[in-house]
Amino acid sequence: MNVFCMFMVNVPVLEQMNQILHILFIFLPFLWALGTLPPPDALFLWAMEQVLEFGLGGSSMSTHLRLLIMFIISTGTAVTSYFIPSTVGVVLFMTGLGFLLSLNLSEMVFGFKHSVTGHRVGTKSKALPNSSEKQFTWKEYLFYSIVLVLALLETGLLHHFAGFSQISKNSPQAIVGYILMILFIILWILKEIQSVYIFGIFRNPIYPKHAQTVTLFLEKQTKLMKIGVVRRILINLVSPFAMIAFLSLDSSLQGLHSVSVSIGFTRAFRMVWQNTENALLETVIVSAVHLLISNTDIWWNRNLDTGIRLLLVGIMRDRLIQFISKLQFAVTVLLASWTEKKRRKSTTTLCVLNIVFSPFMLVFIVFSTLLSSPLLPLFTLPLFLVGFPRPIQSWPGVVGTTACVCADTVYYYQMVPSLNTALQSAMAAGSLGLLLPGSHYLGRFQDRLIWIMILECGYTYCCINIKGLELQETSCHTAEARRVDEVFEGAFEQEEYARVCSINEHFGNVLTPYTVLPVKLYSDARNVLSGIIDSHDNLKEFKGDLVKVLVWILLQYCSRRSNVQENVHKTENKGKASLIILPALNTSPQTESPEDTDSLNSENLDDWSDDVFGEEPTIKKGKEERDQLKVLPGINLPIPGSVESQRVGKHSAGTVTENSLYQAVALGYPATDKGKQEAMAYIPLMEFSCSHSHLLSLPEEWISNCLPNSKVKEMSSLFPEDWYHFVLRQLECFHSEENAADVVEEIAKDRVLKDFYVHAVMTCYFSLFGVDNMIPSPGHILRVYSGVFPWSLALDWLTEKPELFQLALKAFRYTLKLMIDKVSLGPIEDFKELTNCLEEYESDWYIGLVSDEKWKEAILQEKPYLFSLGYDPNMGVYTGRVLTLQELLIQVGKLNAEAVRGQWANLSWELLYATNDDEERYSIQAHPLLLRNLTVQAADPPLGYPIYSSKPLHIHLF
């Protein structure tokens, strides 16, 4: 041991290293506190990304596992190329592996395996909207095979038969270099004219100035789409083969292989496919430098082969772009601090110090650029530090596994498949600019904000993550969203007579508008229903319409039910008369126990009070009642002295029966003798007069036997017999019968069936309006619409039949929508128009509550329209919300990637290192230049709170 220590002391290098490490260890706690010292996992992933991208020609990957696998395979490719003895074999190996590794191999293999498995079992599998089996077809596999074969042929033939010499103005490699320069200029022009701004400053005169509809915009964008097709052909086919020719003709491949040749050309042949546009830029720069510098003794030409030159140019290109973005971000932070009036006094000193010590600030920016780490503004103030190196994703964990899911998440979930399709077209055409891993885009439509991040890029594919920000806008959220709207309006909604080449007025903003995307999604319209739902005439018509809608819904239900259950009625029973239990209007007294009517309590009265409304009334649930459809504790009885409800019918305003007074007190009926109770309907046995009436018979348990005879007689006169006959003739269940018209006429004459529907319809009607035949109040309409029925004799009977209850509730909601449509669109002229209206509600609408699970299901099923009724307690008005599914334009802009990384780095430092979790801290306050609040929201939980985050989505740019 002593000998080992003496040996270490006598080595000067180890002594110097020992001194340096002692000094470094002293600063380690300080570096950790400042957030500059990286965690081991972040450092390891960052190092792999840097080596894979700049040393091996790959790309940042969408997951850590993909990154590790790709790093190992790419490293093995470079090492293997060093040991191949034949130069032709080396070139072919590099070309083939470079092409294959640039493809989305994992998704291709998975799609191929899935399709083979599907054919083997003889069934066609259902693919998810973003799954690979939906994207990859045999044509694309054939295309990739042809491209690979052509690339190998070109490389092998040129390398074997062409002559090699140092590059000169007349050499074959120089001629290919000229072609590449022309291609680069053409592609640059075609890319710039695809977006709304050129260089982000000057408005593109070719881009449509204003487009209010999708159809109009697509008509104006036709020329740009044709240009995009030409650009894609040049990028996917012409440019890669031209660059392969340039590399295959290089003289560096002729000599004995070295480590530099293996690394440099492995990267070069990979970059041709992995990132064609950047590879084209690097090749053009190297070719131009060769032509401009003819002196062979210079270090650039003497000691470096073409592969290493391309590698160095690639690193310089990336670091230069990062430096410009970081410098722009630093200037934006300075301007944001200076222009903020509330903080101007406190930040003036910092701004002055930054200007005075600007050389030191530039040193921080340069050091951050060299490490490819974020520039960290402490608390988003102009006080900059160098954040620790981290991967492009910025956050640990798998992308898309965490989100603050809420009721609004479903809107983003529905629009993602259509957004994928729109992004595919825009990215292929070049409308979103140069696609690089780590780029961020922001989309805006109404109250929705879509955050898009590019995770991975390759040959004809791109992997992205889509996040949806909250819809319930806070004050900070609203302020920044308003600025986003202003930026997009200034770019996309210009007047036709505006200047041809206007300047971007929001150039200093971190958001630069790029394009608009046609996406199929829901537009949200909210209307105030004052003057409609509180109109006496409308509410009076509502009662009459409700009976008709109940008749239509019950007949439609029985018609569909008979089609599903045809096998129940056997052929041998057709000749026999069907036996039905029907409540009679005459007589036998029945006793109703007090327990059946004593169902009132203070809790129920609270649920049915008129004083306070939320937007959607809450129904309290018991412990053992899980089905919301069965839980109806609400009671609606008029309060003594209340003028909200108006009584109509045989009792005038001045005369109120004794029972009505007891009902108004809401304490239940008094105990009475059995002899004094009103006669209830009993159940005799009746037969249908038509043998086909069983096709429309209601379930036997729906037979009404809970109402007094007097109430049944009173309400039976409201039944619309002519409407009942009209709906019967419109049913489709008789089309398969011979002499369908005669069958319908026979059924229409069946009084037993009609009385059966009279009792069912009027019992539901009685349950919806409570104990009295009143004109409903707006509060009554809202409560029943929300599923809270008033107390009545038939309430318990109806709640025991969930299916019938749902039909009654649906009829009530349809009637409300019908009332609103009659006011806004005009009255219903005849029965045919009313039928068409109800059929449209049934097929194209979901009418219910936003909190219902069926509301979410309707959105995911992409129902064309959705309607919901609500109440705004702040304004004291009833509101209607209508969602309409249509193809609309989403405005998309590109964010400064370094601004996003810097603010996310500050968020991580502030919460994890400085432990500042104040909800009102300065760094999350709204600022129109930095979009601080939106950027914080878009961070991965738990530091951020997006309400939707997709898994990595693979977009095919074929």
PDB file of N, CA and C in Angstrom, residues 703-743:
ATOM      1  N   ILE A 703     -97.414  -0.901 -17.008  1.00  0.00           N
ATOM      2  CA  ILE A 703     -98.834  -0.594 -16.976  1.00  0.00           C
ATOM      3  C   ILE A 703     -99.128   0.276 -15.763  1.00  0.00           C
ATOM      4  N   SER A 704     -99.819   1.360 -15.991  1.00  0.00           N
ATOM      5  CA  SER A 704    -100.063   2.322 -14.926  1.00  0.00           C
ATOM      6  C   SER A 704    -101.174   1.831 -14.006  1.00  0.00           C
ATOM      7  N   ASN A 705    -100.870   1.700 -12.733  1.00  0.00           N
ATOM      8  CA  ASN A 705    -101.890   1.339 -11.749  1.00  0.00           C
ATOM      9  C   ASN A 705    -101.701   2.126 -10.467  1.00  0.00           C
ATOM     10  N   CYS A 706    -101.101   3.302 -10.582  1.00  0.00           N
ATOM     11  CA  CYS A 706    -100.770   4.073  -9.391  1.00  0.00           C
ATOM     12  C   CYS A 706    -101.532   5.385  -9.297  1.00  0.00           C
ATOM     13  N   LEU A 707    -102.361   5.718 -10.288  1.00  0.00           N
ATOM     14  CA  LEU A 707    -103.063   6.988 -10.282  1.00  0.00           C
ATOM     15  C   LEU A 707    -104.537   6.797  -9.968  1.00  0.00           C
ATOM     16  N   PRO A 708    -105.160   7.762  -9.313  1.00  0.00           N
ATOM     17  CA  PRO A 708    -106.607   7.692  -9.070  1.00  0.00           C
ATOM     18  C   PRO A 708    -107.376   7.790 -10.380  1.00  0.00           C
ATOM     19  N   ASN A 709    -108.597   7.262 -10.377  1.00  0.00           N
ATOM     20  CA  ASN A 709    -109.418   7.305 -11.579  1.00  0.00           C
ATOM     21  C   ASN A 709    -109.686   8.727 -12.041  1.00  0.00           C
ATOM     22  N   SER A 710    -109.937   9.615 -11.083  1.00  0.00           N
ATOM     23  CA  SER A 710    -110.261  10.997 -11.466  1.00  0.00           C
ATOM     24  C   SER A 710    -109.097  11.658 -12.185  1.00  0.00           C
ATOM     25  N   LYS A 711    -107.879  11.380 -11.711  1.00  0.00           N
ATOM     26  CA  LYS A 711    -106.700  11.967 -12.344  1.00  0.00           C
ATOM     27  C   LYS A 711    -106.500  11.388 -13.745  1.00  0.00           C
ATOM     28  N   VAL A 712    -106.748  10.071 -13.891  1.00  0.00           N
ATOM     29  CA  VAL A 712    -106.595   9.446 -15.199  1.00  0.00           C
ATOM     30  C   VAL A 712    -107.620  10.018 -16.179  1.00  0.00           C
ATOM     31  N   LYS A 713    -108.873  10.153 -15.725  1.00  0.00           N
ATOM     32  CA  LYS A 713    -109.898  10.706 -16.601  1.00  0.00           C
ATOM     33  C   LYS A 713    -109.582  12.150 -16.986  1.00  0.00           C
ATOM     34  N   GLU A 714    -109.100  12.909 -16.024  1.00  0.00           N
ATOM     35  CA  GLU A 714    -108.791  14.313 -16.280  1.00  0.00           C
ATOM     36  C   GLU A 714    -107.680  14.476 -17.311  1.00  0.00           C
ATOM     37  N   MET A 715    -106.652  13.646 -17.219  1.00  0.00           N
ATOM     38  CA  MET A 715    -105.474  13.819 -18.062  1.00  0.00           C
ATOM     39  C   MET A 715    -105.580  13.053 -19.370  1.00  0.00           C
ATOM     40  N   SER A 716    -106.510  12.104 -19.483  1.00  0.00           N
ATOM     41  CA  SER A 716    -106.645  11.351 -20.726  1.00  0.00           C
ATOM     42  C   SER A 716    -107.099  12.232 -21.876  1.00  0.00           C
ATOM     43  N   SER A 717    -107.776  13.316 -21.561  1.00  0.00           N
ATOM     44  CA  SER A 717    -108.234  14.217 -22.621  1.00  0.00           C
ATOM     45  C   SER A 717    -107.093  14.944 -23.304  1.00  0.00           C
ATOM     46  N   LEU A 718    -105.925  14.967 -22.645  1.00  0.00           N
ATOM     47  CA  LEU A 718    -104.756  15.630 -23.236  1.00  0.00           C
ATOM     48  C   LEU A 718    -104.047  14.761 -24.267  1.00  0.00           C
ATOM     49  N   PHE A 719    -104.407  13.509 -24.347  1.00  0.00           N
ATOM     50  CA  PHE A 719    -103.699  12.603 -25.249  1.00  0.00           C
ATOM     51  C   PHE A 719    -104.019  12.952 -26.710  1.00  0.00           C
ATOM     52  N   PRO A 720    -102.997  13.200 -27.557  1.00  0.00           N
ATOM     53  CA  PRO A 720    -103.209  13.610 -28.961  1.00  0.00           C
ATOM     54  C   PRO A 720    -103.443  12.385 -29.855  1.00  0.00           C
ATOM     55  N   GLU A 721    -104.711  12.023 -30.051  1.00  0.00           N
ATOM     56  CA  GLU A 721    -105.028  10.803 -30.786  1.00  0.00           C
ATOM     57  C   GLU A 721    -104.631  10.897 -32.252  1.00  0.00           C
ATOM     58  N   ASP A 722    -104.811  12.088 -32.858  1.00  0.00           N
ATOM     59  CA  ASP A 722    -104.421  12.243 -34.268  1.00  0.00           C
ATOM     60  C   ASP A 722    -102.908  12.099 -34.453  1.00  0.00           C
ATOM     61  N   TRP A 723    -102.144  12.639 -33.504  1.00  0.00           N
ATOM     62  CA  TRP A 723    -100.680  12.490 -33.554  1.00  0.00           C
ATOM     63  C   TRP A 723    -100.278  11.025 -33.359  1.00  0.00           C
ATOM     64  N   TYR A 724    -100.989  10.344 -32.475  1.00  0.00           N
ATOM     65  CA  TYR A 724    -100.732   8.925 -32.226  1.00  0.00           C
ATOM     66  C   TYR A 724    -100.928   8.115 -33.513  1.00  0.00           C
ATOM     67  N   HIS A 725    -101.991   8.382 -34.245  1.00  0.00           N
ATOM     68  CA  HIS A 725    -102.246   7.667 -35.505  1.00  0.00           C
ATOM     69  C   HIS A 725    -101.195   8.027 -36.559  1.00  0.00           C
ATOM     70  N   PHE A 726    -100.776   9.300 -36.592  1.00  0.00           N
ATOM     71  CA  PHE A 726     -99.772   9.710 -37.576  1.00  0.00           C
ATOM     72  C   PHE A 726     -98.439   9.007 -37.325  1.00  0.00           C
ATOM     73  N   VAL A 727     -98.024   8.940 -36.074  1.00  0.00           N
ATOM     74  CA  VAL A 727     -96.746   8.294 -35.750  1.00  0.00           C
ATOM     75  C   VAL A 727     -96.811   6.807 -36.067  1.00  0.00           C
ATOM     76  N   LEU A 728     -97.985   6.188 -35.831  1.00  0.00           N
ATOM     77  CA  LEU A 728     -98.131   4.768 -36.158  1.00  0.00           C
ATOM     78  C   LEU A 728     -97.878   4.518 -37.637  1.00  0.00           C
ATOM     79  N   ARG A 729     -98.389   5.396 -38.468  1.00  0.00           N
ATOM     80  CA  ARG A 729     -98.247   5.204 -39.917  1.00  0.00           C
ATOM     81  C   ARG A 729     -96.809   5.424 -40.386  1.00  0.00           C
ATOM     82  N   GLN A 730     -95.994   6.107 -39.574  1.00  0.00           N
ATOM     83  CA  GLN A 730     -94.613   6.387 -39.960  1.00  0.00           C
ATOM     84  C   GLN A 730     -93.636   5.306 -39.505  1.00  0.00           C
ATOM     85  N   LEU A 731     -94.096   4.367 -38.696  1.00  0.00           N
ATOM     86  CA  LEU A 731     -93.187   3.352 -38.157  1.00  0.00           C
ATOM     87  C   LEU A 731     -92.708   2.412 -39.254  1.00  0.00           C
ATOM     88  N   GLU A 732     -91.485   1.915 -39.087  1.00  0.00           N
ATOM     89  CA  GLU A 732     -90.870   1.065 -40.102  1.00  0.00           C
ATOM     90  C   GLU A 732     -90.996  -0.425 -39.786  1.00  0.00           C
ATOM     91  N   CYS A 733     -91.562  -0.746 -38.649  1.00  0.00           N
ATOM     92  CA  CYS A 733     -91.579  -2.155 -38.260  1.00  0.00           C
ATOM     93  C   CYS A 733     -92.603  -2.964 -39.051  1.00  0.00           C
ATOM     94  N   PHE A 734     -93.491  -2.296 -39.828  1.00  0.00           N
ATOM     95  CA  PHE A 734     -94.503  -3.017 -40.601  1.00  0.00           C
ATOM     96  C   PHE A 734     -94.149  -3.158 -42.075  1.00  0.00           C
ATOM     97  N   HIS A 735     -93.012  -2.636 -42.491  1.00  0.00           N
ATOM     98  CA  HIS A 735     -92.665  -2.671 -43.904  1.00  0.00           C
ATOM     99  C   HIS A 735     -92.473  -4.092 -44.417  1.00  0.00           C
ATOM    100  N   SER A 736     -92.049  -4.994 -43.534  1.00  0.00           N
ATOM    101  CA  SER A 736     -91.844  -6.381 -43.959  1.00  0.00           C
ATOM    102  C   SER A 736     -93.150  -7.161 -44.033  1.00  0.00           C
ATOM    103  N   GLU A 737     -94.222  -6.610 -43.447  1.00  0.00           N
ATOM    104  CA  GLU A 737     -95.500  -7.300 -43.455  1.00  0.00           C
ATOM    105  C   GLU A 737     -96.205  -7.095 -44.798  1.00  0.00           C
ATOM    106  N   GLU A 738     -96.965  -8.075 -45.186  1.00  0.00           N
ATOM    107  CA  GLU A 738     -97.802  -7.919 -46.371  1.00  0.00           C
ATOM    108  C   GLU A 738     -98.997  -7.025 -46.022  1.00  0.00           C
ATOM    109  N   ASN A 739     -99.406  -6.200 -46.984  1.00  0.00           N
ATOM    110  CA  ASN A 739    -100.501  -5.253 -46.766  1.00  0.00           C
ATOM    111  C   ASN A 739    -100.213  -4.390 -45.534  1.00  0.00           C
ATOM    112  N   ALA A 740     -99.043  -3.774 -45.562  1.00  0.00           N
ATOM    113  CA  ALA A 740     -98.612  -2.997 -44.396  1.00  0.00           C
ATOM    114  C   ALA A 740     -99.604  -1.897 -44.051  1.00  0.00           C
ATOM    115  N   ALA A 741    -100.184  -1.248 -45.061  1.00  0.00           N
ATOM    116  CA  ALA A 741    -101.130  -0.167 -44.795  1.00  0.00           C
ATOM    117  C   ALA A 741    -102.346  -0.672 -44.040  1.00  0.00           C
ATOM    118  N   ASP A 742    -102.856  -1.836 -44.427  1.00  0.00           N
ATOM    119  CA  ASP A 742    -104.017  -2.397 -43.738  1.00  0.00           C
ATOM    120  C   ASP A 742    -103.686  -2.769 -42.298  1.00  0.00           C
ATOM    121  N   VAL A 743    -102.458  -3.297 -42.102  1.00  0.00           N
ATOM    122  CA  VAL A 743    -102.039  -3.659 -40.743  1.00  0.00           C
ATOM    123  C   VAL A 743    -101.995  -2.423 -39.854  1.00  0.00           C
TER     124      VAL A 743
END
